[in-house]
């Protein structure tokens, strides 16, 4: 599969419109990347996305020919005509065919993706939460991310971002799964990519402190009682010494 893959980044054919925002010297710089286009012969497939500080603002669904906002709230402040993205992708496809015929291209090197799974917020049993599967160092940008619950495929409650660009020209992708934590359930993020010899399963299960045994509870209670008694005894001794010292001082003063 990888031998038939040729990817042309828009750094080559379409220089991305990158804006560095630093109007206030007291604020950190921000980087907006507008119009990141990728087209590849495998599939064939491609994508068009806008990013801000490495986060996705929106992407264009090339099949449905519509703009998909990362958060619906974004669409209330601006808009984007997907036809512009479709024209860019068509140009990329045309140029890719020309470059492929005129150059002695070689297969891209398949990188091994890095996978991390974690919960969005601290896990509390019975409280809704979100699992996040963060897949980094993806190249080429062809990957399949799925979820397993107790070893069985999950068919609903998940979503994912489009491919997000990295400075080294690799990509990352994030998959989200809403779930209800239970001490009986465990989850796996399954990643399939050409850089892997076999599908990678990244395991996750809630870390719940083991309950104390009756013997442990008895020992803890006994230690607490002993510490309390020692405190009472020490306090009583100090109080008596203080009273005696005070009485002796008054007696010596009267002489």
Tab-separated table of C-alpha atoms in Angstrom:
chain	number	residue	atom	x	y	z
A	1	UNK	CA	0.000	0.000	0.000
A	2	UNK	CA	2.641	2.488	0.989
A	3	UNK	CA	4.450	2.087	-2.355
A	4	UNK	CA	1.491	3.621	-4.181
A	5	UNK	CA	1.212	6.551	-1.796
A	6	UNK	CA	2.325	9.962	-2.944
A	7	UNK	CA	1.490	12.923	-0.749
A	8	UNK	CA	1.871	16.545	-1.754
A	9	UNK	CA	1.618	19.009	1.089
A	10	UNK	CA	0.434	22.498	0.558
A	11	UNK	CA	3.863	23.672	1.706
A	12	UNK	CA	4.884	22.563	-1.815
A	13	UNK	CA	1.927	23.528	-3.952
A	14	UNK	CA	-0.010	25.935	-1.772
A	15	UNK	CA	1.933	27.889	0.814
A	16	UNK	CA	-0.295	28.028	3.898
A	17	UNK	CA	-1.452	31.437	5.027
A	18	UNK	CA	0.194	31.645	8.458
A	19	UNK	CA	-0.489	34.634	10.705
A	20	UNK	CA	1.540	35.422	13.833
A	21	UNK	CA	-0.558	37.434	16.266
A	22	UNK	CA	1.444	39.476	18.779
A	23	UNK	CA	-0.146	42.923	18.974
A	24	UNK	CA	0.364	43.125	22.738
A	25	UNK	CA	4.007	42.472	23.772
A	26	UNK	CA	2.809	41.264	27.174
A	27	UNK	CA	0.791	38.448	25.603
A	28	UNK	CA	2.122	35.199	24.165
A	29	UNK	CA	2.324	34.850	20.384
A	30	UNK	CA	-0.431	32.996	18.558
A	31	UNK	CA	-0.211	31.225	15.218
A	32	UNK	CA	-3.108	30.760	12.815
A	33	UNK	CA	-2.709	28.456	9.814
A	34	UNK	CA	-5.333	29.059	7.154
A	35	UNK	CA	-5.876	26.760	4.221
A	36	UNK	CA	-3.782	23.682	4.967
A	37	UNK	CA	-4.365	21.375	1.980
A	38	UNK	CA	-3.302	17.756	1.618
A	39	UNK	CA	-4.086	15.390	-1.246
A	40	UNK	CA	-2.755	11.857	-1.702
A	41	UNK	CA	-3.181	9.219	-4.368
A	42	UNK	CA	-4.190	6.481	-1.931
A	43	UNK	CA	-7.959	6.365	-1.755
A	44	UNK	CA	-7.704	8.912	-3.300
A	45	UNK	CA	-8.176	11.236	-0.352
A	46	UNK	CA	-7.351	14.685	0.928
A	47	UNK	CA	-8.386	17.326	3.391
A	48	UNK	CA	-8.567	21.066	3.935
A	49	UNK	CA	-8.403	22.591	7.397
A	50	UNK	CA	-7.911	25.820	9.344
A	51	UNK	CA	-5.970	25.743	12.610
A	52	UNK	CA	-5.254	28.138	15.472
A	53	UNK	CA	-2.362	27.465	17.852
A	54	UNK	CA	-2.333	23.857	16.682
A	55	UNK	CA	-6.050	23.319	17.350
A	56	UNK	CA	-8.588	22.702	14.625
A	57	UNK	CA	-11.057	25.490	13.878
A	58	UNK	CA	-12.832	23.682	11.056
A	59	UNK	CA	-12.305	21.314	8.159
A	60	UNK	CA	-14.116	20.809	4.882
A	61	UNK	CA	-15.880	17.488	4.360
A	62	UNK	CA	-14.880	16.840	0.754
A	63	UNK	CA	-17.536	14.177	0.185
A	64	UNK	CA	-20.449	16.150	1.622
A	65	UNK	CA	-18.950	19.430	0.333
A	66	UNK	CA	-19.627	21.265	3.567
A	67	UNK	CA	-17.718	23.093	6.292
A	68	UNK	CA	-17.551	21.238	9.624
A	69	UNK	CA	-16.752	23.429	12.635
A	70	UNK	CA	-14.853	21.938	15.571
A	71	UNK	CA	-17.278	23.761	17.891
A	72	UNK	CA	-20.696	24.893	16.613
A	73	UNK	CA	-20.169	28.224	18.403
A	74	UNK	CA	-17.429	29.141	15.910
A	75	UNK	CA	-19.919	29.306	13.046
A	76	UNK	CA	-21.741	32.166	14.782
A	77	UNK	CA	-18.760	34.488	14.322
A	78	UNK	CA	-17.627	33.681	10.790
A	79	UNK	CA	-18.286	31.476	7.778
A	80	UNK	CA	-16.324	29.635	5.110
A	81	UNK	CA	-17.392	28.662	1.605
A	82	UNK	CA	-16.350	25.013	1.027
A	83	UNK	CA	-16.106	25.610	-2.713
A	84	UNK	CA	-12.746	27.302	-2.172
A	85	UNK	CA	-11.398	24.146	-0.540
A	86	UNK	CA	-12.786	21.957	-3.320
A	87	UNK	CA	-11.009	24.068	-5.936
A	88	UNK	CA	-7.732	23.818	-4.032
A	89	UNK	CA	-7.990	20.036	-3.731
A	90	UNK	CA	-8.782	19.744	-7.458
A	91	UNK	CA	-5.641	21.751	-8.250
A	92	UNK	CA	-3.575	19.572	-5.912
A	93	UNK	CA	-4.869	16.446	-7.648
A	94	UNK	CA	-3.980	17.862	-11.067
A	95	UNK	CA	-0.479	18.884	-9.978
A	96	UNK	CA	0.100	15.573	-8.218
A	97	UNK	CA	-0.580	13.672	-11.440
A	98	UNK	CA	1.907	15.876	-13.301
A	99	UNK	CA	4.634	15.540	-10.653
A	100	UNK	CA	4.143	11.759	-10.469
A	101	UNK	CA	4.645	11.375	-14.225
A	102	UNK	CA	7.646	13.706	-14.457
A	103	UNK	CA	9.617	12.706	-11.361
A	104	UNK	CA	11.348	9.604	-10.069
A	105	UNK	CA	9.461	9.430	-6.776
A	106	UNK	CA	10.053	6.889	-4.031
A	107	UNK	CA	7.733	5.515	-1.373
A	108	UNK	CA	7.294	7.586	1.768
A	109	UNK	CA	8.677	6.170	5.014
A	110	UNK	CA	5.932	4.915	7.310
A	111	UNK	CA	6.323	6.348	10.811
A	112	UNK	CA	5.259	4.472	13.934
A	113	UNK	CA	2.454	6.494	15.572
A	114	UNK	CA	2.580	7.335	19.274
A	115	UNK	CA	-0.658	6.565	21.144
A	116	UNK	CA	-1.778	7.872	24.540
A	117	UNK	CA	-5.152	7.305	26.241
A	118	UNK	CA	-6.429	9.341	29.179
A	119	UNK	CA	-9.673	10.683	30.643
A	120	UNK	CA	-10.779	14.269	30.127
A	121	UNK	CA	-11.415	14.797	33.848
A	122	UNK	CA	-10.728	12.857	37.067
A	123	UNK	CA	-12.689	9.617	37.075
A	124	UNK	CA	-15.637	9.298	39.441
A	125	UNK	CA	-17.641	6.103	39.186
A	126	UNK	CA	-21.114	6.710	37.791
A	127	UNK	CA	-20.268	10.229	36.551
A	128	UNK	CA	-20.193	10.812	32.732
A	129	UNK	CA	-16.709	11.394	31.351
A	130	UNK	CA	-14.761	11.349	28.084
A	131	UNK	CA	-11.861	9.146	27.056
A	132	UNK	CA	-9.283	10.736	24.761
A	133	UNK	CA	-7.074	8.749	22.390
A	134	UNK	CA	-4.230	11.025	21.271
A	135	UNK	CA	-2.386	9.636	18.231
A	136	UNK	CA	0.776	11.554	17.318
A	137	UNK	CA	3.605	11.233	14.752
A	138	UNK	CA	1.297	9.969	12.009
A	139	UNK	CA	2.769	9.619	8.527
A	140	UNK	CA	1.425	9.051	5.994
A	141	UNK	CA	-1.966	10.513	7.019
A	142	UNK	CA	-3.902	7.273	6.560
A	143	UNK	CA	-5.080	5.729	9.822
A	144	UNK	CA	-7.981	3.901	11.428
A	145	UNK	CA	-8.878	4.607	15.076
A	146	UNK	CA	-11.594	2.596	16.829
A	147	UNK	CA	-12.664	1.873	20.412
A	148	UNK	CA	-13.205	-1.392	22.277
A	149	UNK	CA	-15.182	-1.838	25.484
A	150	UNK	CA	-14.512	-5.051	27.378
A	151	UNK	CA	-12.990	-6.426	24.172
A	152	UNK	CA	-15.988	-5.596	21.952
A	153	UNK	CA	-16.199	-2.895	19.275
A	154	UNK	CA	-17.902	0.355	20.273
A	155	UNK	CA	-20.381	1.542	17.636
A	156	UNK	CA	-21.576	4.864	19.058
A	157	UNK	CA	-20.612	7.750	21.317
A	158	UNK	CA	-17.271	8.544	19.670
A	159	UNK	CA	-15.918	11.291	17.423
A	160	UNK	CA	-12.555	12.394	16.069
A	161	UNK	CA	-10.740	15.379	14.657
A	162	UNK	CA	-9.358	15.636	11.154
A	163	UNK	CA	-5.599	15.303	10.686
A	164	UNK	CA	-3.776	18.146	12.443
A	165	UNK	CA	-0.394	19.252	11.118
A	166	UNK	CA	2.893	19.081	13.036
A	167	UNK	CA	6.061	21.118	12.571
A	168	UNK	CA	7.943	18.045	11.313
A	169	UNK	CA	5.281	17.464	8.604
A	170	UNK	CA	3.789	14.502	10.436
A	171	UNK	CA	0.210	14.611	11.730
A	172	UNK	CA	-1.808	13.963	14.835
A	173	UNK	CA	-5.388	12.892	15.314
A	174	UNK	CA	-7.566	12.776	18.420
A	175	UNK	CA	-10.498	10.447	19.040
A	176	UNK	CA	-13.070	11.028	21.794
A	177	UNK	CA	-15.343	8.496	23.492
A	178	UNK	CA	-18.063	9.453	25.966
A	179	UNK	CA	-18.534	6.829	28.675
A	180	UNK	CA	-19.897	6.144	32.140
A	181	UNK	CA	-17.067	4.927	34.403
A	182	UNK	CA	-17.629	1.581	36.093
A	183	UNK	CA	-15.215	-0.651	37.977
A	184	UNK	CA	-16.419	-3.563	35.801
A	185	UNK	CA	-15.490	-1.995	32.428
A	186	UNK	CA	-12.198	-1.496	30.601
A	187	UNK	CA	-11.447	0.176	27.276
A	188	UNK	CA	-8.918	-0.033	24.455
A	189	UNK	CA	-8.087	2.442	21.715
A	190	UNK	CA	-7.307	0.418	18.586
A	191	UNK	CA	-4.978	2.032	16.041
A	192	UNK	CA	-4.268	0.611	12.576
A	193	UNK	CA	-1.519	2.209	10.483
A	194	UNK	CA	1.059	1.172	7.890
A	195	UNK	CA	3.848	1.956	10.345
A	196	UNK	CA	2.606	-0.839	12.650
A	197	UNK	CA	3.177	-4.559	12.103
A	198	UNK	CA	-0.205	-5.244	13.688
A	199	UNK	CA	-3.057	-3.197	15.197
A	200	UNK	CA	-1.992	-1.400	18.370
A	201	UNK	CA	-4.252	-1.621	21.430
A	202	UNK	CA	-3.768	1.066	24.068
A	203	UNK	CA	-5.443	-0.150	27.262
A	204	UNK	CA	-7.277	1.985	29.808
A	205	UNK	CA	-9.279	1.193	32.914
A	206	UNK	CA	-10.262	3.300	35.924
A	207	UNK	CA	-7.722	3.385	38.737
A	208	UNK	CA	-9.846	2.739	41.804
A	209	UNK	CA	-8.123	2.449	45.212
A	210	UNK	CA	-8.556	-1.038	46.667
A	211	UNK	CA	-10.844	-1.061	49.723
A	212	UNK	CA	-9.169	-1.717	53.082
A	213	UNK	CA	-9.642	-5.149	54.612
A	214	UNK	CA	-11.307	-5.558	58.013
A	215	UNK	CA	-7.915	-6.297	59.583
A	216	UNK	CA	-6.424	-3.117	58.092
A	217	UNK	CA	-9.376	-1.061	59.307
A	218	UNK	CA	-8.986	-2.541	62.817
A	219	UNK	CA	-5.254	-1.771	62.878
A	220	UNK	CA	-5.817	1.803	61.678
A	221	UNK	CA	-8.510	2.381	64.312
A	222	UNK	CA	-6.288	0.908	67.043
A	223	UNK	CA	-3.360	3.106	66.013
A	224	UNK	CA	-5.611	6.141	66.020
A	225	UNK	CA	-6.863	5.271	69.502
A	226	UNK	CA	-3.311	4.747	70.799
A	227	UNK	CA	-2.139	8.060	69.356
A	228	UNK	CA	-5.122	9.773	70.959
A	229	UNK	CA	-4.423	8.231	74.378
A	230	UNK	CA	-0.733	9.133	74.174
A	231	UNK	CA	-1.722	12.701	73.369
A	232	UNK	CA	-4.015	12.844	76.390
A	233	UNK	CA	-1.332	11.438	78.713
A	234	UNK	CA	1.371	13.793	77.424
A	235	UNK	CA	-0.979	16.751	77.687
A	236	UNK	CA	-1.924	15.843	81.266
A	237	UNK	CA	1.726	15.479	82.320
A	238	UNK	CA	2.641	18.830	80.817
A	239	UNK	CA	-0.336	20.461	82.495
A	240	UNK	CA	0.609	19.069	85.932
A	241	UNK	CA	4.219	20.186	85.490
A	242	UNK	CA	3.035	23.618	84.533
A	243	UNK	CA	0.823	23.908	87.590
A	244	UNK	CA	3.617	22.739	89.910
A	245	UNK	CA	6.093	25.169	88.390
A	246	UNK	CA	3.625	28.012	88.839
A	247	UNK	CA	2.926	27.110	92.467
A	248	UNK	CA	6.627	26.853	93.300
A	249	UNK	CA	7.311	30.263	91.785
A	250	UNK	CA	4.586	31.922	93.873
A	251	UNK	CA	5.866	30.193	97.043
A	252	UNK	CA	9.430	31.431	96.476
A	253	UNK	CA	8.181	34.936	95.773
A	254	UNK	CA	6.380	35.192	99.123
A	255	UNK	CA	9.640	34.446	100.965
